[in-house]
Coordinates of C-alpha atoms in Angstrom, one line a residue:
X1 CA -5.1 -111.3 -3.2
X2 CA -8.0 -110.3 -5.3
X3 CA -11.7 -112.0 -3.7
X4 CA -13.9 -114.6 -5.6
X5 CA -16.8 -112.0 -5.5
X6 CA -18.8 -112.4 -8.8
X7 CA -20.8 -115.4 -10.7
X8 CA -21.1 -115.2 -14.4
X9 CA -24.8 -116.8 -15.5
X10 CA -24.8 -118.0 -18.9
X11 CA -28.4 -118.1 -21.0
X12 CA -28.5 -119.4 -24.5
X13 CA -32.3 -119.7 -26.3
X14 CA -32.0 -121.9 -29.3
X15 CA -33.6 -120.6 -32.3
X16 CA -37.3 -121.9 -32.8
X17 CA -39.8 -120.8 -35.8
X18 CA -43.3 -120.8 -35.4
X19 CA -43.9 -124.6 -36.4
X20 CA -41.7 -125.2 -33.6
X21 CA -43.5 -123.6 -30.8
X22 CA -46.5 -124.3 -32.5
X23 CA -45.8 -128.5 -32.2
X24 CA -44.3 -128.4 -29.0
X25 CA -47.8 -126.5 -27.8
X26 CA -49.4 -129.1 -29.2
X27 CA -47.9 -131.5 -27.1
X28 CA -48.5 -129.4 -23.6
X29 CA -45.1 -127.9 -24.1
X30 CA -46.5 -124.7 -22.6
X31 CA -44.0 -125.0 -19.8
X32 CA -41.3 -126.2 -21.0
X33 CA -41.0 -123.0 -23.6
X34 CA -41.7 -120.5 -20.5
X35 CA -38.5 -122.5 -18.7
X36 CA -36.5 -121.7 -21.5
X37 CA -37.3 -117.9 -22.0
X38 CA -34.1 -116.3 -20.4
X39 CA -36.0 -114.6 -17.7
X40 CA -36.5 -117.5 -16.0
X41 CA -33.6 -119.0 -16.9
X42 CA -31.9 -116.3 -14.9
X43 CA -34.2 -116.1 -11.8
X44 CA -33.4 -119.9 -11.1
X45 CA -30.0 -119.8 -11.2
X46 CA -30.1 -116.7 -9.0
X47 CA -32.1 -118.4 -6.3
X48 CA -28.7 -121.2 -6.3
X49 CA -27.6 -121.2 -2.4
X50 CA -23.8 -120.9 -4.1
X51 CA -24.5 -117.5 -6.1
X52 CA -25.6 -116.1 -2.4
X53 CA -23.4 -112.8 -1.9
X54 CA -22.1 -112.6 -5.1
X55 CA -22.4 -110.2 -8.0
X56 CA -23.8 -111.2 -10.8
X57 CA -23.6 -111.1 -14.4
X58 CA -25.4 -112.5 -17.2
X59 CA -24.1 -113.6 -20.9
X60 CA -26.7 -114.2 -23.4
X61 CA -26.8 -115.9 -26.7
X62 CA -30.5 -115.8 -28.0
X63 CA -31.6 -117.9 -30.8
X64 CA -28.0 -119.5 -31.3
X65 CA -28.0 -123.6 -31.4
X66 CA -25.5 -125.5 -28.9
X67 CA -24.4 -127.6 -31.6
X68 CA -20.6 -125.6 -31.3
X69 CA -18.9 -123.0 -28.7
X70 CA -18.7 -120.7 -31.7
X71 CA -20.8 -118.5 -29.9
X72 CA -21.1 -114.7 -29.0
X73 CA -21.9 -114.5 -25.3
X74 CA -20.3 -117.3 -24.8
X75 CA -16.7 -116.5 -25.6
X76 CA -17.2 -113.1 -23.8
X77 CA -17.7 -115.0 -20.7
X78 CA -14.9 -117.1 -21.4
X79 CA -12.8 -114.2 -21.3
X80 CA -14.5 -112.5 -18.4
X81 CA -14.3 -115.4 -16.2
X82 CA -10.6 -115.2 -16.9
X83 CA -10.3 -112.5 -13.9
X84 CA -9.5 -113.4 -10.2
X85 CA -12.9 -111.9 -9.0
X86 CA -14.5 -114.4 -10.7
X87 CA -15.3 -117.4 -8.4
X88 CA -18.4 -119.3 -10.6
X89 CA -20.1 -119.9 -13.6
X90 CA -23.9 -120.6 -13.5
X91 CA -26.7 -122.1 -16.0
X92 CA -29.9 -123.4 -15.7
X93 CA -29.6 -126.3 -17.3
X94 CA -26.2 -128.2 -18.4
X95 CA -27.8 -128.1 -22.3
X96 CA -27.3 -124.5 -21.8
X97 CA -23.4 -124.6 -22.0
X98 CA -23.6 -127.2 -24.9
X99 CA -24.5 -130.7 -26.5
X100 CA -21.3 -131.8 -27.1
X101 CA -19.9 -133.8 -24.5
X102 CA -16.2 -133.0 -25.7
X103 CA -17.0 -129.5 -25.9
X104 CA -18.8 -129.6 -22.3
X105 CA -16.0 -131.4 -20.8
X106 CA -13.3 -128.3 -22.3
X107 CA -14.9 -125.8 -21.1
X108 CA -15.4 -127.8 -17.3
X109 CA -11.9 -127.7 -17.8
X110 CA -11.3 -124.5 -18.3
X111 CA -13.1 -123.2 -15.2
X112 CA -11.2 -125.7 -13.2
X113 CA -8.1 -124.7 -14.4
X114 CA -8.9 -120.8 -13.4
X115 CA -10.3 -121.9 -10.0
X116 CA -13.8 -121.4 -11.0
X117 CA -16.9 -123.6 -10.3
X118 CA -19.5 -124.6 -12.3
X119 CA -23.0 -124.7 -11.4
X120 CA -26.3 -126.1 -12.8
X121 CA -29.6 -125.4 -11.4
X122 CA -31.5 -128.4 -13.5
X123 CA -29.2 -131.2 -12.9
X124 CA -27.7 -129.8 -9.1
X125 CA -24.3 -130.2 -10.4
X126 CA -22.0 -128.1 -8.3
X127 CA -18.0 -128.5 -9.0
X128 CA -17.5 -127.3 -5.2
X129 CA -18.5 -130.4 -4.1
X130 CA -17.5 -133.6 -4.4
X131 CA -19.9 -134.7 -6.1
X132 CA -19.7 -132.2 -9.1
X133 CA -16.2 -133.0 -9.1
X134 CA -17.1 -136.3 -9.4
X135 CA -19.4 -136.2 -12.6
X136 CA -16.6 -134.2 -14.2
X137 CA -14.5 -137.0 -14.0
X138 CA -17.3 -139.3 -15.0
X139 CA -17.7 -136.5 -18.0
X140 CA -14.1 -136.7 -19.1
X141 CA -14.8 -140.6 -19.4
X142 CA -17.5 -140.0 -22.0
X143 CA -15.7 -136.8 -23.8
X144 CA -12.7 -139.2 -24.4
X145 CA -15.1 -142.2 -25.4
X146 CA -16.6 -139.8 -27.9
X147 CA -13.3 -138.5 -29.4
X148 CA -12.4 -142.1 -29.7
X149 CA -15.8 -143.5 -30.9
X150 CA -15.9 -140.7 -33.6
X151 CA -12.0 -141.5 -34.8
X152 CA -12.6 -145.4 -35.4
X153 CA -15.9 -144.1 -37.8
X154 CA -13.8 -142.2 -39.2
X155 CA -11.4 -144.7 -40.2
X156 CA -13.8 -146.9 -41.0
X157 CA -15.2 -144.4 -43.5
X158 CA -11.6 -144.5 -45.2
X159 CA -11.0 -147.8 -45.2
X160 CA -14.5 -148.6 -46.6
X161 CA -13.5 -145.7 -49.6
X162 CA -10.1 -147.3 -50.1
X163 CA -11.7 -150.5 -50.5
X164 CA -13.8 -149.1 -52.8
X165 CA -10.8 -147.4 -54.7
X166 CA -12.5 -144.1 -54.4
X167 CA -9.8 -141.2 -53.8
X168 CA -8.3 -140.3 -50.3
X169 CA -7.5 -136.5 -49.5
X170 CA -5.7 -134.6 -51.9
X171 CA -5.5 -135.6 -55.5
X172 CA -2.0 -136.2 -56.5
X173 CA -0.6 -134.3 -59.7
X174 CA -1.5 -135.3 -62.9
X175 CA -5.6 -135.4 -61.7
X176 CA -8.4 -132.8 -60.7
X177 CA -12.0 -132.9 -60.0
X178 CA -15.1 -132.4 -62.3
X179 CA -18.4 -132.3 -60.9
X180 CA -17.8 -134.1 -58.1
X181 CA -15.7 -137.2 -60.5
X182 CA -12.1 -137.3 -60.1
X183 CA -10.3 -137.0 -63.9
X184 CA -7.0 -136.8 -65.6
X185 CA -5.4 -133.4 -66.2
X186 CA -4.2 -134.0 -69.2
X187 CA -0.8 -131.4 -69.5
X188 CA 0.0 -132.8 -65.6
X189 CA -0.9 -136.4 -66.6
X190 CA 1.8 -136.0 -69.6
X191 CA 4.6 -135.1 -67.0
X192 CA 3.7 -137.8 -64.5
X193 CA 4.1 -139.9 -67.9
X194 CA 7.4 -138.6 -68.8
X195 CA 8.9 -138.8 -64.9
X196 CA 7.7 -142.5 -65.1
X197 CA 9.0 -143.0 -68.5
X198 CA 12.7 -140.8 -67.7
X199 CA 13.0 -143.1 -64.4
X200 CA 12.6 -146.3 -66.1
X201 CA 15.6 -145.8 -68.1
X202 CA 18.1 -146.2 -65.1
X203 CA 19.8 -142.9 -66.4
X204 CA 18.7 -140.7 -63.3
X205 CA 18.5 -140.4 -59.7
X206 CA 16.0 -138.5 -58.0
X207 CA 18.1 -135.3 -57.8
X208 CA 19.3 -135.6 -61.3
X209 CA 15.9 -136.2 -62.9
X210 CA 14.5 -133.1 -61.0
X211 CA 17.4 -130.9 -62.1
X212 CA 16.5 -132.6 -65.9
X213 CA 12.7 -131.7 -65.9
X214 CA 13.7 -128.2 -64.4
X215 CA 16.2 -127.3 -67.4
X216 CA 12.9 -129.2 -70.2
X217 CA 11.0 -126.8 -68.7
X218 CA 8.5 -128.9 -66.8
X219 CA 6.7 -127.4 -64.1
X220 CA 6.1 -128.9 -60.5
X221 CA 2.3 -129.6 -59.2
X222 CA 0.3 -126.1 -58.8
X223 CA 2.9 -124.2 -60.0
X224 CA 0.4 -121.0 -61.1
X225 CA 2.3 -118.2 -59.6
X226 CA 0.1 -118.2 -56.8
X227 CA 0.9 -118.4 -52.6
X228 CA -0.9 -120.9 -50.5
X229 CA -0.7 -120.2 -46.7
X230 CA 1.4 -117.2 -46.8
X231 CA 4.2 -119.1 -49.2
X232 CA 4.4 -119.4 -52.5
X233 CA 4.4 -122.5 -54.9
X234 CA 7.1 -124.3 -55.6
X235 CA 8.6 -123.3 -58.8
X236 CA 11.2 -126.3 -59.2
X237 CA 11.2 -130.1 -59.3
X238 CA 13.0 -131.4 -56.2
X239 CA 14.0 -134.8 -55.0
X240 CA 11.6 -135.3 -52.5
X241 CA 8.5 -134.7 -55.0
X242 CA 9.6 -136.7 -57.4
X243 CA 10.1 -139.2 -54.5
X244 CA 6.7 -139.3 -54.0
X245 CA 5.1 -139.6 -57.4
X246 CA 7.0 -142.7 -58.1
X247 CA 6.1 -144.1 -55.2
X248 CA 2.2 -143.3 -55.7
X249 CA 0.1 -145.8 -56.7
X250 CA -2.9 -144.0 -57.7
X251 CA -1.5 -143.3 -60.9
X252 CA -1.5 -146.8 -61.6
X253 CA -5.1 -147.4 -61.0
X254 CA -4.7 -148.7 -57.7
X255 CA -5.8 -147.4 -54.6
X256 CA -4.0 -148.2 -51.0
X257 CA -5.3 -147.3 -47.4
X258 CA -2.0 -146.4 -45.0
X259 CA 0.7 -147.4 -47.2
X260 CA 3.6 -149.0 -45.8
X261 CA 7.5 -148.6 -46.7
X262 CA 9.0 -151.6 -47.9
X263 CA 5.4 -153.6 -48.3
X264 CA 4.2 -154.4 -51.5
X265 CA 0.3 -154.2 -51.4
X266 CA -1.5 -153.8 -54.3
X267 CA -4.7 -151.9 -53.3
X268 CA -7.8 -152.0 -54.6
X269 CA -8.9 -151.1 -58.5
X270 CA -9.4 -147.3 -58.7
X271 CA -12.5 -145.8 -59.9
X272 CA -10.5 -143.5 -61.7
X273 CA -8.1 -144.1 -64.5
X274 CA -4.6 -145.0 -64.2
X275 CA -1.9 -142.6 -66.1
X276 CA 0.7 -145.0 -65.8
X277 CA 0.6 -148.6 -67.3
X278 CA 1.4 -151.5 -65.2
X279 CA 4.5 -152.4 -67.6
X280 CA 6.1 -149.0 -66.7
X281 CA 5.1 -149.1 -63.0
X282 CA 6.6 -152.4 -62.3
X283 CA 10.1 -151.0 -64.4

């Protein structure tokens, strides 16, 4: 069985100009730039009682924010520490690793998950312990809080847009956007009109109207000859598509957040123009 003999120490500098340093000197900041310089960073951490007969080695990512894990050094000690020899992961400060708590809380779990402990010199966080294992409990609480906090603003966000009849996610076929303002595509808006129109009659199902627009010659949304993820467009009218164009209310001028089968609810005014009339949605 391999031995736990070496401790990764991880050092990130976020990126300051020279109005930075310059403000945070005016404030008697002096210090708290020299803490941050990675040579002390790395002295610190070495002086930790649980890096004491290890090996050591450092990771760096200078100037680079803590915003994401998209980071250099970073993901090169997240593959390093993937080795047997590897029994702990040190920084000087917790800030170090990231802001995020989500993102702080992943990579915890990471280094749990390979049998390696984390250590933090500014806030005596040690996952040996109890204790550490205790605030990363206590930091799963918050990550998931977060994830969940973030989620319900976003839904909020949609729900206000729906209210407002703005559009949600893709456009459907038949509109694009200019400058920002959602439009009708004229040529797509005259098929929509003409699967509307074709339905209403009674004459089709789904399949058969599809295999009618295919032999008219009508073309299905983004049908440009192009691929999109490694497949190409569709070049054919099926069932299912039409299924859904009927069913949209957009292009009546009405916008719905979460539709629901079999519920009737008639949305909000769109701020974009309807392509169907209410006389042929309602047919």
């Amino acid at each position: 069985m391999t031995q736990r003999t070496t401790a990764l120490i991880y050092v990130r500098v976020s990126r300051l100009d020279r109005g930075d340093r310059e403000r945070l000197r005016e404030d008697g900041a002096d210090a708290h730039l020299r803490a941050l310089s990675p040579r002390t960073q790395i002295e610190q951490v070495k002086a930790l009682p649980t890096l004491r007969g290890l090996k050591v080695e450092v990771f760096e990512d200078l100037h680079r924010s803590g915003k994401n894990t998209a980071r250099p050094g970073l993901e090169r000690l997240r593959e390093r520490m993937e080795q047997p020899d590897v029994a702990a992961v040190a920084v000087w400060s917790m800030s170090r690793l990231g802001r995020s708590v989500p993102d702080l809380y992943m990579l915890l779990e990471e280094m749990h998950e390979l049998g390696v402990a984390f250590v933090s010199a500014k806030e005596s966080i040690d996952t040996a312990t109890a204790s550490g294992r205790a605030f990363v409990g206590f930091l799963a609480v918050l990550a998931q809080f977060e994830r969940e906090l973030t989620s319900e603003r976003l839904v909020a966000n949609l729900e206000q847009l729906a209210r407002d009849g703005g559009a949600i996610g893709p456009l459907p076929f038949g509109y694009r956007r200019v400058d920002g303002e959602v439009v009708i595509d004229e040529p797509a808006a005259r098929v929509v009109q003409t699967i509307f129109r074709e339905y209403a009659t009674g004459k089709y199902s789904y399949r058969n109207l599809a295999s009618w627009l295919n032999e008219n010659g009508h073309r299905p949304p983004n049908f440009d000859g192009r691929h999109r993820n490694g497949r190409p467009h569709a070049t054919v009218f099926v069932a299912d598509a039409l299924t859904d164009i009927l069913a949209n209310t957009r292009y009546a001028g009405r916008v719905v957040y979460r539709p629901r089968r079999n519920v009737d609810d008639r949305g909000v005014a769109a701020r974009f123009a309807a392509i169907i009339d209410e006389e042929t949605w309602a047919a």
